[in-house]
Amino acid sequence: MGRGPQVQAIKGMNDIFGEDARYFQFLESTADDLFTEYGYSQMRTPILEPTELFYRSVGESSDIVVNKQMYTFVDAGERSNTMRPEGTAGVIRSVIEHGLLKEQPVQKLWYHGPMFRYEKPQKGRLRQFNQIGIEVFGIPTPAADAEVILLCAHLLKLLGFKDVIIKLNNLGDPEDRKKYNEALRDILLSSKAQWCEQCVERARINPMRVFDCKIESCRELVKTLPRINEFANKYACTHFKTVTDILEACGIKWELDTELVRGLDYYCRTVFEVIQIGTGAQSAVAGGGRYDNLVEELGGPAICGVGMAIGVERLIIAMKSQGLRPPPETVPFCYCFANDEPSLVYMFSFVEKVRSKRKDILFDLHPRSFKAGLKNANRCGAKLVAIAGSAEITERIILIKSLATGNQEKLSFDAAIKYLVDYCQ
Ligand code: HAM
């Protein structure tokens, strides 16, 4: 027992270790390879950003702001900072600040890292969670939307998911959205008595959010409402049609979901989400869309953007529920150990020489008796053991033993290095 009371992690903020850490590594390295192949470069932005950035990007009527999900604090310099609730705003702030879009108006970026939202924690809904995301700037054509969606679907396929279905909707342009919100507000306020209190409040701030209400009576009423895609102008509709044509031509399954409005204010035209069964009540594993005015609204040039983010923890829950696992760890073929402390020094230098040529060996940092060392080697599935004790140091040799045949031989230090480096299982 410790001497003082234990300190617990903050609710909704998880330690990631063991098997979960291997899932994370697998996901991040698969994403890295895929995005790099498609010409995306990595961007890392700070976790803390000026609070104003999020008010101006995710928007005053977004779930994040309305539901007071931001971790905001005033620092010693009396500046208001916020721990990023999502990645897009920081990436845009950064590309503007560093003039990246002036140098090269087309930018394709990817990122991963922790995001923070003060939500009610439950399965798949955390206060600190990780996203892997991409953002494409400067490509107004539907091909950019399609590439972002396709990369999301590709990544899920590479992780082993079958039958990924993308839910898509067309939000039209900002004027269409404005008209839609006005129409919706009129309907909602004229039938005020039938809606829940929160939906009446939504009618005032952001009427589209009524589509997210979980109350049964509101769910029924929602079915009778006009849909945002019906308000989209003809250019936005042609744009959307081409996005879906590309997806179909590439064999990506999609579904129109006219209730999909997304919880962030910055979207226009294409929006999408990927839903996976088995991830708990919060089932969207990924989401994104086009945001053509956001760069300009954040003080940058009039350059359009489109992107998406995957929720890593939700994706891992989905992988586990479908029996998908990261590839098995490499089993070390040789277990190296020393019998006492002086021979640890000798063995350490031996192991380092082998490791400069191949990595699949294991070095036990504890001195072990011959018997204990062999037991450990068998337990970890090694084929060989390399041992040194005081006798080996005196003769400048290494003892190599095969666990399969029981044969052992004494090789000179250099010959033993060569033997292990060239060893084929
Ligand atoms: P979002 O839909 O808010 O979009 O989040 C993307 C994904 O992050 C969700 O689909 C979900 O998997 C995960 N996620 C969100 N909140 C939580 C939470 N509290 N706990 C666990 N996972 C969560 C965005 O953040 C946009 N920035 C995506 C984007 C990029 N749009 C354009 N570019």
Short mmCIF file of C-alpha atoms and ligand atoms in Angstrom, two decimals:
data_model
loop_
_atom_site.label_atom_id
_atom_site.label_comp_id
_atom_site.label_asym_id
_atom_site.label_seq_id
_atom_site.Cartn_x
_atom_site.Cartn_y
_atom_site.Cartn_z
CA MET A 1 0.00 0.00 0.00
CA GLY A 2 1.16 3.52 -0.71
CA ARG A 3 1.66 6.13 1.99
CA GLY A 4 -0.87 8.61 0.72
CA PRO A 5 -4.30 8.48 -0.91
CA GLN A 6 -4.31 7.43 -4.55
CA VAL A 7 -4.95 9.97 -7.28
CA GLN A 8 -7.45 8.87 -9.91
CA ALA A 9 -7.61 9.92 -13.55
CA ILE A 10 -10.26 12.52 -14.40
CA LYS A 11 -13.64 11.03 -15.35
CA GLY A 12 -13.92 10.53 -19.10
CA MET A 13 -10.14 10.70 -19.59
CA ASN A 14 -8.51 7.33 -20.11
CA ASP A 15 -5.01 5.97 -19.79
CA ILE A 16 -4.10 4.07 -22.93
CA PHE A 17 -1.77 1.11 -22.51
CA GLY A 18 -1.28 -2.56 -23.33
CA GLU A 19 -3.57 -3.91 -26.03
CA ASP A 20 -5.33 -0.55 -26.53
CA ALA A 21 -2.00 1.16 -27.15
CA ARG A 22 -1.33 -1.44 -29.87
CA TYR A 23 -4.70 -0.61 -31.47
CA PHE A 24 -3.76 3.08 -31.41
CA GLN A 25 -0.36 2.42 -32.99
CA PHE A 26 -1.93 0.23 -35.67
CA LEU A 27 -4.56 2.83 -36.50
CA GLU A 28 -2.16 5.74 -36.56
CA SER A 29 0.48 3.96 -38.63
CA THR A 30 -2.11 2.64 -41.12
CA ALA A 31 -3.54 6.17 -41.46
CA ASP A 32 -0.07 7.68 -41.81
CA ASP A 33 0.86 5.28 -44.66
CA LEU A 34 -2.47 5.74 -46.46
CA PHE A 35 -2.57 9.53 -46.23
CA THR A 36 1.09 9.84 -47.20
CA GLU A 37 0.42 7.67 -50.27
CA TYR A 38 -2.33 10.11 -51.30
CA GLY A 39 -0.01 13.12 -50.93
CA TYR A 40 -1.10 14.38 -47.50
CA SER A 41 1.48 15.75 -45.09
CA GLN A 42 1.23 15.73 -41.34
CA MET A 43 0.39 18.78 -39.26
CA ARG A 44 0.61 19.01 -35.47
CA THR A 45 -1.07 21.94 -33.81
CA PRO A 46 -1.17 22.89 -30.11
CA ILE A 47 -3.82 21.48 -27.81
CA LEU A 48 -4.49 24.96 -26.40
CA GLU A 49 -5.83 27.64 -28.69
CA PRO A 50 -7.32 31.08 -28.05
CA THR A 51 -10.97 30.53 -27.08
CA GLU A 52 -12.11 32.97 -29.76
CA LEU A 53 -10.91 30.55 -32.46
CA PHE A 54 -13.59 28.03 -31.55
CA TYR A 55 -16.41 30.54 -31.14
CA ARG A 56 -15.64 31.70 -34.65
CA SER A 57 -15.22 28.24 -36.19
CA VAL A 58 -17.36 25.51 -34.64
CA GLY A 59 -19.86 28.30 -34.12
CA GLU A 60 -22.01 29.85 -31.42
CA SER A 61 -24.89 27.52 -32.27
CA SER A 62 -22.83 24.31 -32.43
CA ASP A 63 -23.39 21.53 -29.89
CA ILE A 64 -19.95 22.24 -28.46
CA VAL A 65 -20.77 25.85 -27.59
CA VAL A 66 -24.48 25.47 -26.84
CA ASN A 67 -23.90 22.48 -24.56
CA LYS A 68 -20.94 24.23 -22.90
CA GLN A 69 -18.54 21.45 -23.82
CA MET A 70 -15.40 23.55 -24.07
CA TYR A 71 -12.61 23.26 -21.52
CA THR A 72 -11.86 26.95 -21.19
CA PHE A 73 -9.70 28.74 -18.65
CA VAL A 74 -8.09 32.10 -18.16
CA ASP A 75 -4.30 31.82 -17.85
CA ALA A 76 -1.94 33.86 -15.67
CA GLY A 77 -1.68 36.41 -18.48
CA GLU A 78 -5.48 36.82 -18.37
CA ARG A 79 -5.97 35.28 -21.78
CA SER A 80 -8.86 32.92 -22.35
CA ASN A 81 -7.60 29.59 -23.69
CA THR A 82 -9.50 26.49 -24.74
CA MET A 83 -8.37 22.89 -25.05
CA ARG A 84 -9.26 22.05 -28.63
CA PRO A 85 -12.62 20.28 -28.93
CA GLU A 86 -11.79 19.31 -32.54
CA GLY A 87 -8.91 19.59 -35.01
CA THR A 88 -10.16 21.57 -38.00
CA ALA A 89 -10.10 25.04 -36.41
CA GLY A 90 -6.48 24.73 -35.23
CA VAL A 91 -5.31 23.45 -38.61
CA ILE A 92 -6.97 26.42 -40.36
CA ARG A 93 -5.54 28.87 -37.83
CA SER A 94 -2.13 27.41 -38.52
CA VAL A 95 -2.30 27.42 -42.34
CA ILE A 96 -3.41 31.06 -42.24
CA GLU A 97 -0.81 32.10 -39.66
CA HIS A 98 2.05 30.52 -41.60
CA GLY A 99 0.84 31.75 -44.98
CA LEU A 100 0.79 28.17 -46.28
CA LEU A 101 -2.12 28.89 -48.61
CA LYS A 102 -0.27 31.83 -50.15
CA GLU A 103 2.73 29.64 -50.91
CA GLN A 104 0.61 26.78 -52.21
CA PRO A 105 -3.17 27.31 -52.44
CA VAL A 106 -3.76 23.56 -52.48
CA GLN A 107 -2.90 21.92 -49.18
CA LYS A 108 -3.61 18.37 -48.10
CA LEU A 109 -2.98 17.78 -44.42
CA TRP A 110 -3.57 15.06 -41.88
CA TYR A 111 -3.35 15.05 -38.11
CA HIS A 112 -3.99 12.97 -35.07
CA GLY A 113 -4.19 13.74 -31.40
CA PRO A 114 -6.34 14.28 -28.35
CA MET A 115 -9.46 16.48 -28.36
CA PHE A 116 -11.44 17.61 -25.32
CA ARG A 117 -15.18 17.98 -24.85
CA TYR A 118 -16.97 18.26 -21.53
CA GLU A 119 -19.64 15.66 -22.22
CA LYS A 120 -21.41 13.13 -20.04
CA PRO A 121 -19.02 10.18 -20.22
CA GLN A 122 -20.36 6.82 -21.38
CA LYS A 123 -19.23 4.03 -23.69
CA GLY A 124 -17.67 5.70 -26.72
CA ARG A 125 -18.21 9.18 -25.32
CA LEU A 126 -15.21 10.62 -23.53
CA ARG A 127 -14.01 13.98 -22.31
CA GLN A 128 -10.55 13.38 -23.76
CA PHE A 129 -10.69 11.38 -26.98
CA ASN A 130 -8.48 11.05 -30.03
CA GLN A 131 -9.15 11.91 -33.61
CA ILE A 132 -7.36 11.11 -36.85
CA GLY A 133 -8.34 13.68 -39.42
CA ILE A 134 -7.60 15.14 -42.83
CA GLU A 135 -8.22 18.60 -44.29
CA VAL A 136 -8.00 19.56 -47.97
CA PHE A 137 -7.76 23.23 -48.90
CA GLY A 138 -8.14 24.97 -52.23
CA ILE A 139 -10.03 22.34 -54.26
CA PRO A 140 -13.61 23.44 -54.99
CA THR A 141 -14.44 20.44 -57.18
CA PRO A 142 -16.52 17.50 -55.92
CA ALA A 143 -13.41 15.35 -56.42
CA ALA A 144 -12.00 16.72 -53.15
CA ASP A 145 -15.14 15.78 -51.18
CA ALA A 146 -15.04 12.34 -52.82
CA GLU A 147 -11.36 11.83 -51.98
CA VAL A 148 -11.91 12.71 -48.32
CA ILE A 149 -14.84 10.28 -48.06
CA LEU A 150 -13.00 7.62 -50.02
CA LEU A 151 -9.96 7.90 -47.74
CA CYS A 152 -12.18 7.46 -44.71
CA ALA A 153 -13.73 4.34 -46.27
CA HIS A 154 -10.29 3.04 -47.40
CA LEU A 155 -8.86 3.43 -43.93
CA LEU A 156 -11.74 1.47 -42.43
CA LYS A 157 -11.24 -1.26 -45.04
CA LEU A 158 -7.51 -1.44 -44.30
CA LEU A 159 -8.38 -1.93 -40.64
CA GLY A 160 -10.53 -4.90 -41.63
CA PHE A 161 -14.08 -3.45 -41.71
CA LYS A 162 -16.37 -4.88 -44.35
CA ASP A 163 -19.46 -3.22 -45.79
CA VAL A 164 -18.71 0.29 -44.65
CA ILE A 165 -21.71 2.50 -45.42
CA ILE A 166 -21.27 6.23 -45.64
CA LYS A 167 -24.26 8.41 -44.79
CA LEU A 168 -24.32 11.55 -46.89
CA ASN A 169 -26.37 14.70 -47.03
CA ASN A 170 -26.30 17.92 -49.01
CA LEU A 171 -26.54 21.07 -46.86
CA GLY A 172 -26.44 23.43 -49.84
CA ASP A 173 -24.73 26.81 -49.56
CA PRO A 174 -25.04 29.28 -46.65
CA GLU A 175 -27.97 31.16 -48.25
CA ASP A 176 -29.85 27.84 -48.67
CA ARG A 177 -29.14 26.96 -45.08
CA LYS A 178 -30.39 30.35 -43.95
CA LYS A 179 -33.66 29.91 -45.88
CA TYR A 180 -34.04 26.41 -44.51
CA ASN A 181 -33.45 27.52 -40.92
CA GLU A 182 -36.04 30.27 -41.32
CA ALA A 183 -38.60 27.82 -42.72
CA LEU A 184 -37.86 25.34 -39.97
CA ARG A 185 -38.04 27.99 -37.26
CA ASP A 186 -41.48 29.08 -38.50
CA ILE A 187 -42.78 25.52 -38.41
CA LEU A 188 -41.28 24.78 -35.00
CA LEU A 189 -42.54 27.95 -33.37
CA SER A 190 -46.02 27.57 -34.84
CA SER A 191 -46.26 24.06 -33.38
CA LYS A 192 -44.36 24.96 -30.20
CA ALA A 193 -46.67 23.10 -27.82
CA GLN A 194 -45.89 19.75 -29.44
CA TRP A 195 -42.11 19.95 -29.09
CA CYS A 196 -39.95 19.34 -26.04
CA GLU A 197 -38.49 22.32 -24.19
CA GLN A 198 -35.03 21.75 -25.65
CA CYS A 199 -36.37 21.66 -29.21
CA VAL A 200 -38.19 24.97 -28.65
CA GLU A 201 -34.83 26.36 -27.51
CA ARG A 202 -33.21 24.79 -30.60
CA ALA A 203 -35.79 26.55 -32.78
CA ARG A 204 -34.39 29.82 -31.49
CA ILE A 205 -30.64 29.05 -31.72
CA ASN A 206 -30.20 26.42 -34.42
CA PRO A 207 -33.45 24.80 -35.63
CA MET A 208 -31.60 22.06 -37.56
CA ARG A 209 -30.51 20.49 -34.27
CA VAL A 210 -34.06 19.18 -33.69
CA PHE A 211 -33.02 16.28 -35.91
CA ASP A 212 -30.79 15.11 -33.07
CA CYS A 213 -33.55 15.06 -30.44
CA LYS A 214 -33.89 11.58 -28.93
CA ILE A 215 -37.37 12.13 -27.42
CA GLU A 216 -39.89 9.82 -29.11
CA SER A 217 -42.64 12.43 -29.64
CA CYS A 218 -40.13 14.84 -31.23
CA ARG A 219 -38.73 11.98 -33.35
CA GLU A 220 -42.24 11.47 -34.78
CA LEU A 221 -42.69 15.19 -35.48
CA VAL A 222 -39.26 15.41 -37.11
CA LYS A 223 -40.48 12.97 -39.79
CA THR A 224 -42.93 15.62 -41.03
CA LEU A 225 -40.34 18.41 -41.37
CA PRO A 226 -38.88 19.57 -44.69
CA ARG A 227 -35.29 18.44 -45.29
CA ILE A 228 -32.28 20.66 -45.83
CA ASN A 229 -31.25 18.96 -49.09
CA GLU A 230 -34.60 20.08 -50.59
CA PHE A 231 -33.42 23.69 -50.13
CA ALA A 232 -30.02 23.19 -51.80
CA ASN A 233 -29.45 25.31 -54.94
CA LYS A 234 -28.86 23.64 -58.32
CA TYR A 235 -25.06 24.10 -58.25
CA ALA A 236 -24.85 22.48 -54.83
CA CYS A 237 -27.05 19.63 -56.13
CA THR A 238 -24.85 19.05 -59.19
CA HIS A 239 -21.81 19.13 -56.91
CA PHE A 240 -23.40 16.55 -54.61
CA LYS A 241 -24.41 14.33 -57.53
CA THR A 242 -20.82 14.24 -58.82
CA VAL A 243 -19.52 13.35 -55.34
CA THR A 244 -21.87 10.36 -55.24
CA ASP A 245 -21.06 9.41 -58.86
CA ILE A 246 -17.36 9.24 -57.98
CA LEU A 247 -18.06 7.19 -54.87
CA GLU A 248 -20.18 4.75 -56.86
CA ALA A 249 -17.57 4.51 -59.62
CA CYS A 250 -15.04 3.60 -56.90
CA GLY A 251 -17.30 1.01 -55.28
CA ILE A 252 -17.93 3.00 -52.07
CA LYS A 253 -21.38 2.32 -50.63
CA TRP A 254 -23.35 5.37 -49.54
CA GLU A 255 -26.82 6.24 -48.35
CA LEU A 256 -28.66 9.53 -48.41
CA ASP A 257 -29.53 10.56 -44.86
CA THR A 258 -31.64 13.69 -45.07
CA GLU A 259 -31.61 14.02 -41.27
CA LEU A 260 -27.83 14.32 -41.17
CA VAL A 261 -27.08 17.94 -40.28
CA ARG A 262 -23.85 17.59 -38.16
CA GLY A 263 -23.23 19.34 -34.89
CA LEU A 264 -20.72 21.96 -36.06
CA ASP A 265 -21.78 25.19 -37.74
CA TYR A 266 -19.13 25.49 -40.43
CA TYR A 267 -20.37 23.00 -43.02
CA CYS A 268 -21.87 23.59 -46.44
CA ARG A 269 -22.76 21.26 -49.31
CA THR A 270 -21.47 17.72 -48.64
CA VAL A 271 -21.62 16.32 -45.11
CA PHE A 272 -21.07 12.72 -44.13
CA GLU A 273 -20.85 10.30 -41.25
CA VAL A 274 -19.85 6.70 -40.83
CA ILE A 275 -21.98 4.75 -38.40
CA GLN A 276 -20.85 1.48 -36.89
CA ILE A 277 -23.04 -0.84 -34.91
CA GLY A 278 -21.60 -1.90 -31.59
CA THR A 279 -19.98 1.35 -30.58
CA GLY A 280 -22.62 2.21 -27.98
CA ALA A 281 -25.15 4.97 -27.93
CA GLN A 282 -22.70 7.33 -29.63
CA SER A 283 -22.36 5.47 -32.86
CA ALA A 284 -20.70 7.83 -35.39
CA VAL A 285 -17.13 6.66 -35.77
CA ALA A 286 -16.26 9.37 -38.29
CA GLY A 287 -17.70 12.51 -39.77
CA GLY A 288 -16.83 15.46 -41.91
CA GLY A 289 -17.78 17.62 -44.81
CA ARG A 290 -17.12 20.75 -46.84
CA TYR A 291 -16.55 24.16 -45.25
CA ASP A 292 -16.06 26.68 -48.05
CA ASN A 293 -16.25 29.90 -46.03
CA LEU A 294 -14.42 29.00 -42.86
CA VAL A 295 -10.88 29.91 -43.92
CA GLU A 296 -12.05 33.39 -44.90
CA GLU A 297 -14.14 33.76 -41.76
CA LEU A 298 -11.04 33.01 -39.70
CA GLY A 299 -9.14 35.81 -41.43
CA GLY A 300 -7.55 33.85 -44.27
CA PRO A 301 -7.87 34.01 -48.04
CA ALA A 302 -11.12 32.99 -49.75
CA ILE A 303 -10.05 29.37 -50.07
CA CYS A 304 -12.43 26.46 -49.68
CA GLY A 305 -11.92 23.36 -47.56
CA VAL A 306 -13.20 19.88 -46.93
CA GLY A 307 -12.18 17.32 -44.34
CA MET A 308 -13.11 14.61 -41.91
CA ALA A 309 -12.15 13.14 -38.56
CA ILE A 310 -12.34 9.63 -37.19
CA GLY A 311 -12.89 9.02 -33.48
CA VAL A 312 -10.11 6.62 -32.54
CA GLU A 313 -11.67 5.24 -29.34
CA ARG A 314 -15.01 4.63 -31.06
CA LEU A 315 -13.27 2.92 -33.94
CA ILE A 316 -11.39 0.66 -31.53
CA ILE A 317 -14.68 -0.30 -29.82
CA ALA A 318 -16.10 -1.10 -33.28
CA MET A 319 -13.00 -3.13 -34.21
CA LYS A 320 -13.21 -5.16 -31.02
CA SER A 321 -16.93 -5.79 -31.45
CA GLN A 322 -16.22 -7.20 -34.91
CA GLY A 323 -13.24 -9.27 -33.80
CA LEU A 324 -10.76 -7.10 -35.71
CA ARG A 325 -7.32 -6.96 -34.14
CA PRO A 326 -4.03 -5.22 -34.84
CA PRO A 327 -1.42 -7.56 -36.38
CA PRO A 328 0.28 -9.76 -33.77
CA GLU A 329 3.46 -8.44 -32.23
CA THR A 330 6.66 -9.95 -33.60
CA VAL A 331 7.80 -12.81 -31.40
CA PRO A 332 11.52 -12.38 -30.65
CA PHE A 333 13.47 -15.29 -32.12
CA CYS A 334 16.27 -14.98 -29.60
CA TYR A 335 16.17 -14.33 -25.87
CA CYS A 336 19.46 -12.91 -24.57
CA PHE A 337 20.44 -12.84 -20.91
CA ALA A 338 23.41 -12.64 -18.60
CA ASN A 339 24.11 -14.64 -15.45
CA ASP A 340 25.42 -11.79 -13.29
CA GLU A 341 26.02 -8.06 -13.28
CA PRO A 342 29.53 -8.02 -14.84
CA SER A 343 28.27 -10.19 -17.71
CA LEU A 344 25.29 -7.80 -18.17
CA VAL A 345 27.76 -5.20 -19.41
CA TYR A 346 29.26 -7.72 -21.84
CA MET A 347 25.84 -8.98 -22.99
CA PHE A 348 24.52 -5.42 -23.36
CA SER A 349 27.23 -4.55 -25.89
CA PHE A 350 26.61 -7.87 -27.71
CA VAL A 351 22.86 -7.25 -27.97
CA GLU A 352 23.38 -3.67 -29.23
CA LYS A 353 25.63 -4.99 -32.04
CA VAL A 354 22.97 -7.51 -33.11
CA ARG A 355 20.21 -4.91 -32.82
CA SER A 356 22.00 -2.59 -35.22
CA LYS A 357 21.26 -5.27 -37.85
CA ARG A 358 17.96 -6.82 -36.73
CA LYS A 359 15.44 -5.92 -34.06
CA ASP A 360 13.59 -9.15 -33.29
CA ILE A 361 15.66 -10.16 -30.29
CA LEU A 362 14.82 -9.68 -26.63
CA PHE A 363 17.29 -8.67 -23.93
CA ASP A 364 16.50 -9.42 -20.31
CA LEU A 365 17.85 -6.50 -18.27
CA HIS A 366 17.94 -8.64 -15.10
CA PRO A 367 20.75 -11.11 -14.45
CA ARG A 368 19.23 -14.63 -14.50
CA SER A 369 20.38 -18.09 -13.56
CA PHE A 370 20.71 -20.48 -16.48
CA LYS A 371 17.49 -22.27 -15.45
CA ALA A 372 15.40 -19.09 -14.93
CA GLY A 373 16.65 -17.60 -18.20
CA LEU A 374 15.66 -20.71 -20.17
CA LYS A 375 12.21 -20.72 -18.55
CA ASN A 376 11.61 -17.10 -19.59
CA ALA A 377 12.88 -17.79 -23.09
CA ASN A 378 10.42 -20.67 -23.50
CA ARG A 379 7.59 -18.53 -22.17
CA CYS A 380 8.14 -15.80 -24.76
CA GLY A 381 8.29 -18.29 -27.64
CA ALA A 382 11.93 -17.68 -28.63
CA LYS A 383 13.75 -20.25 -30.76
CA LEU A 384 17.22 -19.48 -29.41
CA VAL A 385 18.87 -18.20 -26.28
CA ALA A 386 22.13 -16.29 -26.11
CA ILE A 387 23.81 -16.42 -22.71
CA ALA A 388 26.88 -14.93 -21.10
CA GLY A 389 28.35 -15.49 -17.64
CA SER A 390 31.81 -14.96 -16.17
CA ALA A 391 33.28 -17.92 -18.12
CA GLU A 392 32.00 -16.46 -21.42
CA ILE A 393 33.56 -13.07 -20.62
CA THR A 394 36.95 -14.66 -19.88
CA GLU A 395 36.90 -16.58 -23.16
CA ARG A 396 35.20 -13.71 -25.07
CA ILE A 397 32.50 -16.02 -26.32
CA ILE A 398 28.70 -16.26 -26.26
CA LEU A 399 26.78 -19.44 -25.56
CA ILE A 400 23.98 -20.02 -28.08
CA LYS A 401 21.38 -22.68 -27.34
CA SER A 402 18.55 -23.91 -29.56
CA LEU A 403 15.36 -24.40 -27.57
CA ALA A 404 13.98 -26.74 -30.22
CA THR A 405 16.86 -29.24 -30.35
CA GLY A 406 18.61 -28.50 -27.05
CA ASN A 407 21.92 -28.19 -28.96
CA GLN A 408 24.26 -25.52 -27.72
CA GLU A 409 27.47 -24.09 -29.05
CA LYS A 410 30.08 -21.61 -27.95
CA LEU A 411 30.80 -18.98 -30.57
CA SER A 412 33.28 -16.12 -30.48
CA PHE A 413 31.70 -12.71 -29.76
CA ASP A 414 31.84 -11.69 -33.45
CA ALA A 415 30.81 -15.09 -34.81
CA ALA A 416 27.80 -15.09 -32.46
CA ILE A 417 26.73 -11.68 -33.79
CA LYS A 418 26.94 -12.97 -37.36
CA TYR A 419 25.11 -16.16 -36.41
CA LEU A 420 22.15 -14.26 -34.95
CA VAL A 421 22.03 -11.65 -37.70
CA ASP A 422 21.94 -14.37 -40.40
CA TYR A 423 19.62 -16.73 -38.49
CA CYS A 424 16.52 -17.76 -40.45
CA GLN A 425 13.59 -19.20 -38.53
P1 HAM B 1 -17.15 15.45 -35.12
O1 HAM B 1 -18.25 14.70 -35.79
O2 HAM B 1 -17.51 16.39 -34.05
O3 HAM B 1 -16.36 16.19 -36.28
O4 HAM B 1 -16.10 14.41 -34.55
C1 HAM B 1 -15.52 13.42 -35.38
C2 HAM B 1 -15.53 12.09 -34.65
O5 HAM B 1 -14.90 12.23 -33.37
C3 HAM B 1 -16.90 11.54 -34.32
O6 HAM B 1 -17.48 10.86 -35.42
C4 HAM B 1 -16.60 10.60 -33.17
O7 HAM B 1 -16.16 9.35 -33.66
C5 HAM B 1 -15.46 11.29 -32.47
N1 HAM B 1 -15.95 11.97 -31.25
C6 HAM B 1 -16.56 13.16 -31.15
N2 HAM B 1 -16.85 13.45 -29.87
C7 HAM B 1 -16.41 12.40 -29.14
C8 HAM B 1 -16.41 12.08 -27.73
N3 HAM B 1 -16.89 12.92 -26.81
N4 HAM B 1 -15.88 10.89 -27.34
C9 HAM B 1 -15.37 10.04 -28.24
N5 HAM B 1 -15.32 10.29 -29.58
C10 HAM B 1 -15.83 11.45 -30.02
C11 HAM B 1 -15.27 16.96 -36.05
O8 HAM B 1 -14.66 17.02 -35.01
C12 HAM B 1 -14.82 17.70 -37.30
N6 HAM B 1 -13.64 18.51 -36.95
C13 HAM B 1 -14.52 16.73 -38.42
C14 HAM B 1 -14.07 17.46 -39.66
C15 HAM B 1 -12.81 17.59 -40.11
N7 HAM B 1 -14.86 18.11 -40.48
C16 HAM B 1 -14.13 18.66 -41.44
N8 HAM B 1 -12.86 18.36 -41.20
#
